[in-house]
Amino acid sequence: MKASIERAKILIESLPYIQQFRHKTVVIKYGGHAMVDENLQRQFALDVILLNHIGVNVVIVHGGGPQINRLLDRLEITPSYVQGMRVTDGETMNVVEMVLVGRVNKDIVGLINHSGGKAVGLSGRDGDLVCARKLQISVGADADALAEAPPEIIDLGRVGEVTKINAEVLTTLKREDFIPVIAPVGVGEDGQALNINADLVAGAIAGALQAEKLILLTDVEGVKDKGGALLRTLRAQDLDLLIGDGTIAGGMIPKVNCCRDALRQGVHKTYIVDGRLEHAILLEMFTHEGVGTEIY
Ligand SMILES: Nc1ncnc2c1ncn2[C@@H]1O[C@H](COP(=O)(O)OP(=O)(O)O)[C@@H](O)[C@H]1O
Ligand SMILES: CC(=O)N[C@@H](CCC(=O)OP(=O)(O)O)C(=O)O
């Protein structure tokens, strides 16, 4: 009986959070590195279903970088990245779309539905949900180079940046209480597929939906300082300094930038959380201490 009363108390402790998040939109980015094993994937699906059942509008955007690399490896294609973005030629684009839309997306949808939820899989090409243009990045001259050397424009191939989110398809799904699961492949101006970093898609969708929260699940406890200590909070205006001095690097750069953009677009709160933690989403949303790093 004592244990049952304790369980009831825990449920009651969640009440303020349930009241706070009911009817609010929460966008969760499920990174490829966070899809560690079947047990964790099941816990992720259960967290999402619970949120949906208590009236939270959950939208999932997933990645799948490591999963793409496994197939590229079998095809003997060597992946390459510039500033955390995959260089994507035509053949690589086919693999990206096959893996993200055909495999990873369907696995997540299958898991949620098999566990009692109602998920629908989409890519950014469905209903022109994620419109994009070709991304061109410039790599500045480094500190040792001549000051007048112009920055080099790098062509990443079929890599996109989001230009517009057509959210009608998401509002239609929401009316029937479906959980959208979105693969980060966008539609270019020529109607062709563009490969977009999943963090950037999640941020843009959170902005378009004016989400209450954007939660990025990854494979570290959160953003760390130079000494490797977890930063529980981080001001958006301090990000450039930390990127400039190399404290924030690699795949963490698009993550923090997408949190900053999302905040600018009106998203209320943004978090970078360790997806390797069981029930990471519930811990972040339903505990006073929270987990991971909040960027505000
Ligand atoms: N300051 C930092 N704090 C934490 N992680 C960092 C930092 N700078 C760079 N990283 C790296 O960013 C990685 C997360 O990015 P990425 O591997 O692209 O994740 P995902 O696959 O989840 O999108 C971490 O595993 C870590 O190696
Ligand atoms: C342009 C670009 O880099 N696209 C990413 C899309 C998948 C992704 O972002 O997956 P994670 O979140 O698991 O890293 C890629 O091709 O890997």
Coordinates of C-alpha atoms and ligand atoms in Angstrom, one line a residue:
M1 CA 0.0 0.0 0.0
K2 CA 2.8 2.4 0.9
A3 CA 4.4 2.0 -2.5
S4 CA 1.1 2.6 -4.2
I5 CA 0.6 5.8 -2.2
E6 CA 4.1 6.9 -3.2
R7 CA 3.2 6.2 -6.9
A8 CA 0.0 8.3 -6.5
K9 CA 2.0 11.1 -5.0
I10 CA 4.4 11.1 -8.0
L11 CA 1.5 11.3 -10.3
I12 CA 0.0 14.3 -8.4
E13 CA 3.4 16.0 -8.5
S14 CA 3.2 16.0 -12.3
L15 CA -0.2 17.8 -12.2
P16 CA 1.2 21.4 -12.5
Y17 CA 3.4 20.3 -15.5
I18 CA 0.4 18.6 -17.2
Q19 CA -1.6 21.8 -16.7
Q20 CA 1.2 23.9 -18.0
F21 CA 1.8 21.9 -21.2
R22 CA -1.7 20.8 -22.1
H23 CA -2.6 22.1 -25.6
K24 CA 0.9 23.5 -26.0
T25 CA 3.3 22.5 -28.9
V26 CA 6.5 20.7 -28.1
V27 CA 9.0 20.0 -31.0
I28 CA 11.4 17.2 -30.2
K29 CA 14.5 16.6 -32.4
Y30 CA 15.5 13.0 -32.1
G31 CA 19.1 12.8 -33.2
G32 CA 20.6 9.8 -34.9
H33 CA 23.2 9.4 -32.1
A34 CA 20.4 9.3 -29.5
M35 CA 18.8 6.2 -31.2
V36 CA 21.3 4.1 -29.3
D37 CA 19.4 0.8 -28.7
E38 CA 16.0 -0.7 -28.9
N39 CA 15.3 -0.2 -25.2
L40 CA 16.0 3.5 -25.4
Q41 CA 14.0 3.8 -28.6
R42 CA 11.0 2.2 -26.8
Q43 CA 11.4 4.6 -23.8
F44 CA 11.4 7.5 -26.3
A45 CA 8.2 6.2 -28.0
L46 CA 6.5 5.8 -24.5
D47 CA 7.5 9.4 -23.5
V48 CA 6.0 10.7 -26.7
I49 CA 2.8 8.7 -26.3
L50 CA 2.3 9.9 -22.7
L51 CA 2.8 13.5 -23.7
N52 CA 0.3 13.0 -26.6
H53 CA -2.3 11.4 -24.2
I54 CA -2.1 14.3 -21.7
G55 CA -2.9 16.8 -24.5
V56 CA 0.5 18.0 -25.5
N57 CA 0.9 18.6 -29.3
V58 CA 4.1 16.7 -29.9
V59 CA 5.9 17.1 -33.2
I60 CA 9.0 14.9 -33.9
V61 CA 11.8 15.8 -36.3
H62 CA 14.4 13.0 -36.6
G63 CA 18.0 12.8 -37.8
G64 CA 19.9 9.7 -38.9
G65 CA 23.4 10.8 -39.7
P66 CA 25.1 7.6 -38.4
Q67 CA 22.4 5.4 -40.1
I68 CA 23.1 7.2 -43.5
N69 CA 26.9 6.6 -42.9
R70 CA 26.4 2.9 -42.4
L71 CA 24.7 2.5 -45.8
L72 CA 27.3 4.8 -47.5
D73 CA 30.0 2.6 -46.0
R74 CA 28.4 -0.5 -47.5
L75 CA 28.3 1.3 -50.8
E76 CA 31.9 2.2 -50.3
I77 CA 31.1 6.0 -50.4
T78 CA 33.2 8.0 -48.0
P79 CA 31.2 10.7 -46.2
S80 CA 32.5 14.2 -45.9
Y81 CA 31.3 17.2 -43.9
V82 CA 31.9 21.0 -43.8
Q83 CA 30.9 22.8 -40.7
G84 CA 28.8 19.9 -39.5
M85 CA 26.9 19.6 -42.9
R86 CA 27.2 16.5 -45.1
V87 CA 28.5 17.2 -48.6
T88 CA 25.7 15.7 -50.7
D89 CA 26.1 14.8 -54.3
G90 CA 23.3 13.2 -56.4
E91 CA 24.1 9.6 -55.4
T92 CA 24.5 10.6 -51.7
M93 CA 21.2 12.4 -51.8
N94 CA 19.5 9.2 -53.0
V95 CA 21.0 7.3 -50.0
V96 CA 20.0 10.1 -47.6
E97 CA 16.4 10.1 -48.8
M98 CA 16.3 6.3 -48.8
V99 CA 17.6 6.0 -45.3
L100 CA 15.9 8.9 -43.6
V101 CA 12.5 8.7 -45.3
G102 CA 12.3 5.1 -46.1
R103 CA 13.9 3.6 -43.1
V104 CA 14.5 5.7 -40.0
N105 CA 11.2 7.5 -40.3
K106 CA 9.2 4.3 -40.7
D107 CA 11.0 2.7 -37.8
I108 CA 10.1 5.6 -35.5
V109 CA 6.5 5.6 -36.7
G110 CA 6.2 1.8 -36.4
L111 CA 7.6 1.9 -32.8
I112 CA 5.2 4.6 -31.7
N113 CA 2.2 3.0 -33.3
H114 CA 3.1 -0.5 -32.0
S115 CA 3.3 1.0 -28.5
G116 CA -0.2 2.4 -28.7
G117 CA 0.3 5.8 -30.2
K118 CA -0.9 7.4 -33.4
A119 CA 2.0 8.6 -35.5
V120 CA 2.2 9.6 -39.2
G121 CA 5.5 9.8 -41.0
L122 CA 6.3 12.7 -43.4
S123 CA 9.3 14.1 -45.1
G124 CA 9.6 17.9 -45.8
R125 CA 8.5 17.1 -49.4
D126 CA 5.0 16.0 -48.2
G127 CA 2.6 18.9 -48.6
D128 CA 5.6 21.1 -49.3
L129 CA 6.1 21.1 -45.6
V130 CA 9.7 22.2 -45.7
C131 CA 10.6 24.5 -48.6
A132 CA 14.3 25.1 -49.0
R133 CA 17.0 26.6 -51.2
K134 CA 20.5 25.4 -51.8
L135 CA 22.8 26.3 -48.9
Q136 CA 26.1 27.9 -49.7
I137 CA 28.5 28.4 -46.9
S138 CA 31.6 30.5 -47.0
V139 CA 34.7 29.5 -45.2
G140 CA 36.5 32.6 -44.0
A141 CA 40.3 33.1 -44.4
D142 CA 41.9 31.8 -41.2
A143 CA 43.8 34.0 -38.8
D144 CA 47.2 33.2 -40.4
A145 CA 46.1 33.9 -44.0
L146 CA 46.3 37.3 -45.7
A147 CA 43.6 39.6 -44.4
E148 CA 42.5 40.5 -47.9
A149 CA 42.0 36.8 -49.0
P150 CA 38.3 36.6 -49.8
P151 CA 36.2 33.9 -48.0
E152 CA 35.9 30.7 -50.1
I153 CA 32.4 29.7 -51.1
I154 CA 31.9 26.0 -50.7
D155 CA 29.3 24.2 -52.8
L156 CA 27.9 21.4 -50.6
G157 CA 25.8 19.9 -53.4
R158 CA 22.2 19.1 -52.6
V159 CA 22.2 20.6 -49.1
G160 CA 19.4 23.0 -48.2
E161 CA 18.5 25.7 -45.8
V162 CA 14.8 26.3 -44.9
T163 CA 13.1 29.1 -46.6
K164 CA 9.5 28.4 -45.6
I165 CA 7.4 26.0 -43.5
N166 CA 4.0 25.2 -44.8
A167 CA 2.5 24.1 -41.5
E168 CA -1.1 23.3 -42.8
V169 CA -0.3 19.6 -43.0
L170 CA 0.7 19.6 -39.4
T171 CA -2.4 21.5 -38.3
T172 CA -4.5 19.0 -40.2
L173 CA -2.8 16.1 -38.4
K174 CA -3.2 17.8 -35.1
R175 CA -7.0 18.1 -35.5
E176 CA -7.1 14.3 -35.5
D177 CA -4.5 14.0 -32.7
F178 CA -1.8 12.4 -34.9
I179 CA 1.8 12.7 -33.9
P180 CA 3.8 13.9 -36.9
V181 CA 7.2 12.3 -37.4
I182 CA 9.3 14.4 -39.9
A183 CA 12.4 13.4 -41.9
P184 CA 14.7 16.4 -42.7
V185 CA 14.5 16.3 -46.5
G186 CA 13.2 19.5 -48.0
V187 CA 11.8 20.5 -51.4
G188 CA 14.0 22.8 -53.5
E189 CA 12.9 25.5 -55.9
D190 CA 13.1 22.9 -58.7
G191 CA 10.9 20.4 -56.8
Q192 CA 13.9 18.2 -56.1
A193 CA 15.0 16.9 -52.7
L194 CA 17.5 18.8 -50.6
N195 CA 19.3 17.4 -47.6
I196 CA 18.8 19.6 -44.5
N197 CA 20.5 19.3 -41.1
A198 CA 17.7 17.9 -38.8
D199 CA 18.5 20.5 -36.1
L200 CA 17.7 23.3 -38.5
V201 CA 14.4 21.7 -39.6
A202 CA 13.4 21.2 -36.0
G203 CA 14.2 24.9 -35.2
A204 CA 12.3 26.2 -38.2
I205 CA 9.2 24.0 -37.5
A206 CA 9.2 25.0 -33.8
G207 CA 9.4 28.7 -34.9
A208 CA 6.6 28.3 -37.5
L209 CA 4.3 26.6 -34.9
Q210 CA 5.3 29.1 -32.1
A211 CA 6.2 26.1 -30.0
E212 CA 6.3 26.2 -26.2
K213 CA 9.5 24.1 -26.2
L214 CA 12.1 22.9 -28.6
I215 CA 14.0 19.9 -27.2
L216 CA 17.1 18.6 -29.1
L217 CA 18.0 15.1 -28.0
T218 CA 21.7 14.3 -28.6
D219 CA 24.6 12.2 -27.3
V220 CA 26.1 14.5 -24.7
E221 CA 24.6 15.7 -21.4
G222 CA 24.3 19.2 -22.9
V223 CA 26.6 22.0 -23.8
K224 CA 29.9 21.9 -22.0
D225 CA 32.3 24.7 -21.1
K226 CA 36.0 24.7 -22.0
G227 CA 36.8 22.5 -18.9
G228 CA 34.1 20.0 -19.9
A229 CA 31.6 20.9 -17.2
L230 CA 27.9 20.9 -18.1
L231 CA 26.4 24.4 -18.6
R232 CA 22.9 24.2 -17.2
T233 CA 21.9 27.5 -18.8
L234 CA 23.4 29.5 -21.6
R235 CA 22.5 33.0 -22.8
A236 CA 21.9 33.2 -26.6
Q237 CA 24.1 36.3 -26.7
D238 CA 27.1 34.4 -25.3
L239 CA 27.0 31.8 -28.1
D240 CA 29.1 33.6 -30.7
L241 CA 31.9 34.0 -28.1
L242 CA 31.9 30.2 -27.3
I243 CA 31.8 29.3 -31.0
G244 CA 34.6 31.8 -31.7
D245 CA 36.9 30.4 -29.1
G246 CA 36.2 26.8 -30.1
T247 CA 34.3 25.8 -26.9
I248 CA 31.3 24.9 -29.0
A249 CA 32.3 23.0 -32.2
G250 CA 31.3 20.5 -34.8
G251 CA 27.7 19.2 -34.7
M252 CA 27.0 21.4 -31.6
I253 CA 27.2 24.6 -33.7
P254 CA 24.0 24.0 -35.8
K255 CA 22.3 22.9 -32.5
V256 CA 22.9 26.1 -30.6
N257 CA 22.3 28.2 -33.7
C258 CA 19.0 26.6 -34.2
C259 CA 18.0 27.2 -30.6
R260 CA 18.9 30.9 -31.0
D261 CA 16.9 31.2 -34.2
A262 CA 14.0 29.4 -32.7
L263 CA 14.0 31.8 -29.7
R264 CA 14.1 34.8 -32.1
Q265 CA 11.1 33.4 -33.9
G266 CA 9.1 33.2 -30.7
V267 CA 9.7 29.7 -29.3
H268 CA 9.4 30.0 -25.6
K269 CA 12.1 27.7 -24.3
T270 CA 14.9 25.6 -26.0
Y271 CA 16.9 22.8 -24.5
I272 CA 19.8 20.5 -25.5
V273 CA 19.4 17.2 -23.7
D274 CA 21.1 13.8 -23.5
G275 CA 19.0 11.4 -25.4
R276 CA 21.0 8.5 -24.0
L277 CA 19.2 9.0 -20.7
E278 CA 16.1 6.9 -20.2
H279 CA 13.0 9.1 -20.3
A280 CA 15.1 12.1 -21.1
I281 CA 12.0 14.0 -22.4
L282 CA 9.9 13.4 -19.2
L283 CA 12.9 14.3 -17.0
E284 CA 13.3 17.6 -18.8
M285 CA 9.6 18.5 -18.9
F286 CA 8.3 17.1 -15.6
T287 CA 11.0 17.7 -13.0
H288 CA 11.9 21.0 -11.3
E289 CA 15.7 20.4 -11.8
G290 CA 15.3 19.4 -15.5
V291 CA 18.2 17.9 -17.4
G292 CA 20.6 19.2 -20.1
T293 CA 21.3 22.8 -21.1
E294 CA 18.6 25.5 -21.5
I295 CA 19.5 28.2 -24.1
Y296 CA 17.6 31.3 -23.3
Ligands
LIG1 N1 30.8 22.6 -26.1 C1 30.3 21.4 -26.5 N2 29.5 20.7 -25.6 C2 29.0 19.5 -25.9 N3 29.3 18.8 -27.1 C3 30.0 19.5 -28.0 C4 30.6 20.8 -27.7 N4 31.3 21.1 -28.8 C5 31.2 20.1 -29.7 N5 30.4 19.1 -29.2 C6 30.2 17.9 -30.0 O1 28.9 17.9 -30.5 C7 28.4 16.6 -30.6 C8 26.8 16.6 -30.8 O2 26.6 16.9 -32.2 P1 26.2 15.7 -33.2 O3 27.2 14.6 -33.1 O4 26.0 16.3 -34.6 O5 24.8 15.2 -32.6 P2 23.5 14.6 -33.2 O6 23.8 13.4 -34.1 O7 22.7 14.3 -32.0 O8 22.9 15.7 -34.1 C9 28.8 16.0 -29.3 O9 28.8 14.6 -29.3 C10 30.2 16.6 -29.1 O10 31.2 15.8 -29.6
LIG2 C1 23.0 18.4 -44.4 C2 23.2 17.4 -43.4 O1 24.2 17.2 -42.8 N1 22.1 16.6 -43.2 C3 22.1 15.5 -42.3 C4 20.6 15.1 -42.1 C5 20.5 14.0 -41.0 C6 20.8 14.6 -39.6 O2 20.9 15.8 -39.4 O3 21.0 13.6 -38.7 P1 21.6 13.8 -37.2 O4 20.6 14.7 -36.5 O5 21.5 12.4 -36.7 O6 23.0 14.3 -37.2 C7 22.9 14.3 -42.8 O7 23.0 14.1 -44.0 O8 23.5 13.6 -41.9

